[in-house]
């Protein structure tokens, strides 16, 4: 499946592998998920793939945290981290080790070991099929149990960061790290604290055999010190750039004395969706066009609006 339809279709990095499982496989994974439901509880600061929470909750938490500090003439230094091919590079042994550490019965983990050891894929493009390939890492994207066990796998980041004395706290509540699936954003009231959090994230990633994509990871500052020249931040020996704007959780954050959101990219995407429907629907009934606009264009404009 192609990630960015406006990008280079010949770039192998622009594709995402999706598991097409038979119904009996999905039923099996749902039964396993039901059996282990009490053990598969990730940190409240992980907002991805959970019931009754989503991007709006994560953005609301992010906005409230930053505003809490900037209203008191404080500053918040943030780092948005991108894990390189997070779902595709999950090490199976480390995944099973993580599940055992959370109390998942060993016999269930043994079944999952067997389940994941027999992953084979065939790549289809333009009707042609590749040879059968054995998959030795990753979780099944499209599988019923994959999102939950991936959450447990990356939960180690929050667990270790909570042990530090760094990061933003409101009263005694830690809000220094927000996760949405593989998207990580760190929040710290001090530069030194943010660097220690970056060091800890790199340490955890090394243990889990994950790698950060430094070119897609950035730092941004909010508050009265955001206009000053800030020291270089390092993630595993790689320098992170300070940016005035970053994209996180699907929205564009603008640094400065207070948190602001850039809605222009959203408006452009909204107009593009509208124009595409009008262009291909010249002979379509008006009510059908309206239904298409409500289904495809309006959600683009209204995304995460409750949090903003």
Tab-separated table of C-alpha atoms in Angstrom:
chain	number	residue	atom	x	y	z
A	1	UNK	CA	0.000	0.000	0.000
A	2	UNK	CA	1.444	3.375	-1.003
A	3	UNK	CA	1.863	5.868	1.862
A	4	UNK	CA	1.965	9.208	0.067
A	5	UNK	CA	0.051	9.184	-3.223
A	6	UNK	CA	1.651	12.493	-4.170
A	7	UNK	CA	5.127	11.088	-3.538
A	8	UNK	CA	7.455	8.961	-5.652
A	9	UNK	CA	5.704	5.681	-6.525
A	10	UNK	CA	9.080	4.129	-7.393
A	11	UNK	CA	10.515	4.746	-3.908
A	12	UNK	CA	10.413	1.535	-1.865
A	13	UNK	CA	10.234	3.617	1.346
A	14	UNK	CA	6.912	5.055	0.178
A	15	UNK	CA	5.125	1.737	0.663
A	16	UNK	CA	3.502	0.143	3.702
A	17	UNK	CA	2.971	-3.595	3.951
A	18	UNK	CA	-0.569	-4.569	4.978
A	19	UNK	CA	-1.504	-8.039	6.226
A	20	UNK	CA	-4.520	-9.537	4.488
A	21	UNK	CA	-5.603	-12.235	6.937
A	22	UNK	CA	-8.401	-14.790	6.453
A	23	UNK	CA	-11.408	-14.511	8.748
A	24	UNK	CA	-10.351	-17.528	10.834
A	25	UNK	CA	-6.999	-15.819	11.581
A	26	UNK	CA	-8.737	-12.641	12.697
A	27	UNK	CA	-11.053	-14.683	14.917
A	28	UNK	CA	-8.052	-16.444	16.461
A	29	UNK	CA	-6.309	-13.137	17.228
A	30	UNK	CA	-9.482	-11.685	18.762
A	31	UNK	CA	-9.776	-14.725	21.054
A	32	UNK	CA	-6.131	-14.314	22.145
A	33	UNK	CA	-6.746	-10.599	22.708
A	34	UNK	CA	-9.788	-11.363	24.832
A	35	UNK	CA	-7.853	-13.875	26.960
A	36	UNK	CA	-5.012	-11.413	27.619
A	37	UNK	CA	-7.059	-8.236	27.872
A	38	UNK	CA	-6.337	-7.719	31.589
A	39	UNK	CA	-2.562	-7.851	31.008
A	40	UNK	CA	-2.411	-5.663	27.902
A	41	UNK	CA	-2.936	-2.291	29.594
A	42	UNK	CA	-0.530	0.393	28.419
A	43	UNK	CA	0.248	3.723	30.073
A	44	UNK	CA	-2.521	6.388	30.096
A	45	UNK	CA	-0.154	8.658	28.118
A	46	UNK	CA	-0.343	6.216	25.187
A	47	UNK	CA	-3.345	7.430	23.174
A	48	UNK	CA	-3.098	5.201	20.105
A	49	UNK	CA	-5.271	2.146	19.371
A	50	UNK	CA	-7.383	2.465	22.520
A	51	UNK	CA	-11.081	2.579	23.228
A	52	UNK	CA	-12.620	5.997	23.831
A	53	UNK	CA	-9.374	7.943	23.296
A	54	UNK	CA	-7.641	9.230	20.200
A	55	UNK	CA	-5.753	12.110	18.627
A	56	UNK	CA	-8.104	14.733	20.068
A	57	UNK	CA	-7.309	13.569	23.598
A	58	UNK	CA	-3.570	13.614	22.903
A	59	UNK	CA	-3.705	17.100	21.348
A	60	UNK	CA	-5.859	18.359	24.235
A	61	UNK	CA	-3.304	17.053	26.760
A	62	UNK	CA	-0.444	18.584	24.768
A	63	UNK	CA	-2.165	21.973	24.515
A	64	UNK	CA	-3.159	22.096	28.201
A	65	UNK	CA	0.346	21.150	29.343
A	66	UNK	CA	2.074	23.813	27.252
A	67	UNK	CA	-0.480	26.491	28.210
A	68	UNK	CA	-0.110	25.599	31.898
A	69	UNK	CA	3.593	26.495	31.801
A	70	UNK	CA	3.489	29.462	29.397
A	71	UNK	CA	0.694	31.161	31.376
A	72	UNK	CA	3.043	31.219	34.363
A	73	UNK	CA	5.867	32.799	32.318
A	74	UNK	CA	7.594	29.443	32.017
A	75	UNK	CA	8.860	27.653	28.933
A	76	UNK	CA	8.330	24.223	27.441
A	77	UNK	CA	10.955	22.549	25.278
A	78	UNK	CA	9.577	19.761	23.129
A	79	UNK	CA	11.034	17.075	20.900
A	80	UNK	CA	9.015	15.224	18.286
A	81	UNK	CA	10.649	11.848	17.613
A	82	UNK	CA	10.104	9.570	14.654
A	83	UNK	CA	10.931	5.856	14.932
A	84	UNK	CA	12.240	4.548	11.639
A	85	UNK	CA	9.765	1.986	10.246
A	86	UNK	CA	8.455	1.316	13.740
A	87	UNK	CA	5.919	-1.390	12.904
A	88	UNK	CA	8.166	-3.121	10.384
A	89	UNK	CA	11.226	-3.374	12.634
A	90	UNK	CA	9.667	-4.795	15.810
A	91	UNK	CA	12.029	-7.545	16.948
A	92	UNK	CA	10.008	-10.680	17.660
A	93	UNK	CA	12.152	-11.876	20.576
A	94	UNK	CA	12.007	-8.431	22.226
A	95	UNK	CA	8.243	-8.327	21.631
A	96	UNK	CA	7.702	-11.671	23.343
A	97	UNK	CA	10.042	-10.647	26.153
A	98	UNK	CA	7.979	-7.480	26.688
A	99	UNK	CA	4.712	-9.414	26.818
A	100	UNK	CA	6.115	-11.779	29.433
A	101	UNK	CA	7.278	-8.828	31.553
A	102	UNK	CA	3.689	-7.518	31.629
A	103	UNK	CA	2.381	-10.839	32.939
A	104	UNK	CA	0.941	-12.339	29.767
A	105	UNK	CA	0.769	-16.134	30.357
A	106	UNK	CA	3.795	-17.876	28.905
A	107	UNK	CA	1.629	-20.342	27.000
A	108	UNK	CA	-0.077	-17.462	25.163
A	109	UNK	CA	3.307	-15.907	24.370
A	110	UNK	CA	4.449	-19.338	23.141
A	111	UNK	CA	1.462	-19.443	20.785
A	112	UNK	CA	2.300	-15.951	19.521
A	113	UNK	CA	5.931	-17.015	18.988
A	114	UNK	CA	4.693	-19.829	16.789
A	115	UNK	CA	2.167	-17.534	15.107
A	116	UNK	CA	4.774	-14.916	14.202
A	117	UNK	CA	7.456	-17.431	13.214
A	118	UNK	CA	5.273	-18.504	10.284
A	119	UNK	CA	4.785	-15.112	8.690
A	120	UNK	CA	5.269	-15.164	4.921
A	121	UNK	CA	4.426	-12.417	2.467
A	122	UNK	CA	3.982	-12.031	-1.263
A	123	UNK	CA	4.290	-8.584	-2.817
A	124	UNK	CA	1.723	-7.759	-5.480
A	125	UNK	CA	2.201	-4.906	-7.920
A	126	UNK	CA	0.279	-4.327	-11.138
A	127	UNK	CA	-1.095	-7.850	-10.981
A	128	UNK	CA	2.330	-9.510	-10.700
A	129	UNK	CA	3.364	-11.515	-7.618
A	130	UNK	CA	6.830	-11.781	-6.106
A	131	UNK	CA	8.420	-14.853	-4.581
A	132	UNK	CA	7.305	-15.888	-1.106
A	133	UNK	CA	9.330	-14.069	1.555
A	134	UNK	CA	9.749	-14.990	5.218
A	135	UNK	CA	9.126	-12.079	7.620
A	136	UNK	CA	11.503	-12.178	10.576
A	137	UNK	CA	10.445	-8.934	12.248
A	138	UNK	CA	7.466	-6.550	12.460
A	139	UNK	CA	3.907	-6.905	13.688
A	140	UNK	CA	1.099	-7.751	11.307
A	141	UNK	CA	-0.202	-4.399	10.098
A	142	UNK	CA	-3.892	-5.059	9.637
A	143	UNK	CA	-3.975	-7.793	12.281
A	144	UNK	CA	-6.488	-7.548	15.135
A	145	UNK	CA	-3.957	-8.038	17.926
A	146	UNK	CA	-1.084	-6.066	16.390
A	147	UNK	CA	-2.008	-2.548	17.606
A	148	UNK	CA	-2.386	-3.681	21.212
A	149	UNK	CA	0.849	-5.641	21.442
A	150	UNK	CA	2.698	-2.836	19.652
A	151	UNK	CA	1.459	-0.441	22.337
A	152	UNK	CA	2.867	-2.762	24.986
A	153	UNK	CA	6.164	-2.971	23.108
A	154	UNK	CA	6.753	0.798	22.974
A	155	UNK	CA	5.284	1.309	26.452
A	156	UNK	CA	8.856	0.922	27.718
A	157	UNK	CA	9.578	4.519	26.641
A	158	UNK	CA	7.019	5.983	29.055
A	159	UNK	CA	7.903	3.522	31.814
A	160	UNK	CA	11.564	4.551	31.750
A	161	UNK	CA	10.861	8.267	31.336
A	162	UNK	CA	8.580	8.235	34.381
A	163	UNK	CA	11.559	7.065	36.447
A	164	UNK	CA	13.443	10.249	35.632
A	165	UNK	CA	12.841	13.432	37.589
A	166	UNK	CA	12.721	15.341	34.308
A	167	UNK	CA	9.858	16.254	32.046
A	168	UNK	CA	6.764	18.360	32.574
A	169	UNK	CA	4.686	17.710	35.683
A	170	UNK	CA	1.372	19.318	36.584
A	171	UNK	CA	1.154	19.109	40.359
A	172	UNK	CA	2.524	15.586	40.790
A	173	UNK	CA	1.211	14.198	37.507
A	174	UNK	CA	3.817	13.366	34.854
A	175	UNK	CA	2.892	14.665	31.404
A	176	UNK	CA	6.379	14.782	29.919
A	177	UNK	CA	5.856	12.148	27.218
A	178	UNK	CA	2.864	11.644	24.939
A	179	UNK	CA	2.592	8.674	22.598
A	180	UNK	CA	0.193	8.010	19.783
A	181	UNK	CA	1.211	4.574	18.496
A	182	UNK	CA	4.795	5.236	17.296
A	183	UNK	CA	4.639	9.037	17.474
A	184	UNK	CA	6.562	10.327	20.497
A	185	UNK	CA	6.623	13.880	21.785
A	186	UNK	CA	8.701	14.857	24.820
A	187	UNK	CA	7.882	17.897	26.954
A	188	UNK	CA	10.310	19.426	29.432
A	189	UNK	CA	10.433	22.758	31.315
A	190	UNK	CA	14.230	22.809	30.946
A	191	UNK	CA	16.806	22.250	28.202
A	192	UNK	CA	18.904	19.980	30.402
A	193	UNK	CA	15.876	17.877	31.258
A	194	UNK	CA	14.946	17.493	27.601
A	195	UNK	CA	18.460	16.291	26.766
A	196	UNK	CA	18.313	13.687	29.545
A	197	UNK	CA	14.957	12.495	28.203
A	198	UNK	CA	16.420	12.214	24.698
A	199	UNK	CA	19.310	10.176	26.095
A	200	UNK	CA	16.883	7.843	27.869
A	201	UNK	CA	14.777	7.404	24.706
A	202	UNK	CA	17.867	6.488	22.708
A	203	UNK	CA	18.869	4.013	25.428
A	204	UNK	CA	15.435	2.347	25.385
A	205	UNK	CA	15.398	2.248	21.576
A	206	UNK	CA	18.784	0.513	21.574
A	207	UNK	CA	17.496	-2.152	23.975
A	208	UNK	CA	14.422	-2.717	21.793
A	209	UNK	CA	16.507	-2.755	18.571
A	210	UNK	CA	14.670	0.306	17.251
A	211	UNK	CA	16.191	3.295	15.473
A	212	UNK	CA	15.144	6.926	15.371
A	213	UNK	CA	14.917	8.822	12.114
A	214	UNK	CA	16.859	11.977	12.986
A	215	UNK	CA	15.882	13.733	9.747
A	216	UNK	CA	12.211	13.541	10.794
A	217	UNK	CA	12.803	14.319	14.465
A	218	UNK	CA	12.781	17.966	15.573
A	219	UNK	CA	12.806	20.198	18.628
A	220	UNK	CA	10.563	23.187	19.235
A	221	UNK	CA	10.302	25.722	22.061
A	222	UNK	CA	7.301	27.490	23.597
A	223	UNK	CA	7.389	30.399	26.035
A	224	UNK	CA	9.410	33.523	26.685
A	225	UNK	CA	12.793	31.878	25.961
A	226	UNK	CA	11.723	30.490	22.574
A	227	UNK	CA	13.137	33.548	20.762
A	228	UNK	CA	16.624	33.010	22.184
A	229	UNK	CA	19.403	30.993	20.569
A	230	UNK	CA	19.063	27.503	22.033
A	231	UNK	CA	21.822	24.916	22.498
A	232	UNK	CA	22.171	21.936	20.189
A	233	UNK	CA	20.183	18.846	21.181
A	234	UNK	CA	21.588	15.380	20.491
A	235	UNK	CA	19.839	12.056	19.940
A	236	UNK	CA	22.328	9.202	19.978
A	237	UNK	CA	25.137	11.274	18.525
A	238	UNK	CA	22.923	12.900	15.881
A	239	UNK	CA	22.042	16.585	16.094
A	240	UNK	CA	18.365	17.537	16.209
A	241	UNK	CA	17.313	20.799	14.594
A	242	UNK	CA	15.269	23.461	16.382
A	243	UNK	CA	12.211	24.269	14.277
A	244	UNK	CA	9.630	27.011	14.411
A	245	UNK	CA	6.954	24.581	13.231
A	246	UNK	CA	6.487	20.820	13.495
A	247	UNK	CA	3.795	18.366	12.473
A	248	UNK	CA	2.676	16.073	15.263
A	249	UNK	CA	-0.485	14.045	15.734
A	250	UNK	CA	-1.701	15.286	12.377
A	251	UNK	CA	-1.624	18.996	13.295
A	252	UNK	CA	0.974	21.701	12.734
A	253	UNK	CA	2.372	23.305	15.891
A	254	UNK	CA	3.945	26.747	15.805
A	255	UNK	CA	6.591	27.635	18.379
A	256	UNK	CA	6.765	31.019	20.082
A	257	UNK	CA	5.660	32.762	23.231
A	258	UNK	CA	2.492	30.632	23.211
A	259	UNK	CA	1.249	27.532	21.434
A	260	UNK	CA	-0.426	28.197	18.098
A	261	UNK	CA	-1.640	25.937	15.314
A	262	UNK	CA	-1.088	26.425	11.595
A	263	UNK	CA	-4.363	25.591	9.833
A	264	UNK	CA	-3.262	26.530	6.305
A	265	UNK	CA	-2.076	22.990	5.362
A	266	UNK	CA	-5.441	21.656	6.557
A	267	UNK	CA	-7.327	24.240	4.504
A	268	UNK	CA	-5.285	23.364	1.409
A	269	UNK	CA	-6.016	19.667	1.893
A	270	UNK	CA	-9.710	20.470	2.357
A	271	UNK	CA	-9.879	22.498	-0.867
A	272	UNK	CA	-7.979	19.782	-2.735
A	273	UNK	CA	-10.477	17.141	-1.569
A	274	UNK	CA	-13.422	19.373	-2.557
A	275	UNK	CA	-11.991	20.119	-6.003
A	276	UNK	CA	-11.225	16.451	-6.651
A	277	UNK	CA	-14.827	15.469	-5.930
A	278	UNK	CA	-16.226	18.298	-8.084
A	279	UNK	CA	-13.832	17.467	-10.922
A	280	UNK	CA	-14.845	13.798	-11.048
A	281	UNK	CA	-18.513	14.376	-10.216
A	282	UNK	CA	-19.690	16.678	-12.973
A	283	UNK	CA	-22.586	14.364	-13.829
A	284	UNK	CA	-23.358	13.248	-10.291
A	285	UNK	CA	-26.550	14.217	-8.488
A	286	UNK	CA	-26.186	17.188	-6.114
A	287	UNK	CA	-27.257	15.185	-3.055
A	288	UNK	CA	-24.677	12.523	-3.902
A	289	UNK	CA	-22.006	15.234	-4.236
A	290	UNK	CA	-23.014	16.671	-0.873
A	291	UNK	CA	-22.755	13.208	0.721
A	292	UNK	CA	-19.281	12.759	-0.768
A	293	UNK	CA	-18.159	16.154	0.520
A	294	UNK	CA	-19.450	15.340	3.998
A	295	UNK	CA	-17.739	11.942	3.957
A	296	UNK	CA	-14.344	12.903	2.502
A	297	UNK	CA	-13.824	16.682	2.654
A	298	UNK	CA	-15.440	17.774	5.904
A	299	UNK	CA	-13.457	15.325	8.120
A	300	UNK	CA	-10.222	16.828	6.737
A	301	UNK	CA	-11.298	20.270	7.937
A	302	UNK	CA	-12.776	19.130	11.239
A	303	UNK	CA	-9.971	16.774	12.268
A	304	UNK	CA	-9.063	17.215	15.949
A	305	UNK	CA	-11.273	20.329	16.142
A	306	UNK	CA	-12.528	19.519	19.688
A	307	UNK	CA	-8.948	19.620	20.941
A	308	UNK	CA	-8.136	22.900	19.211
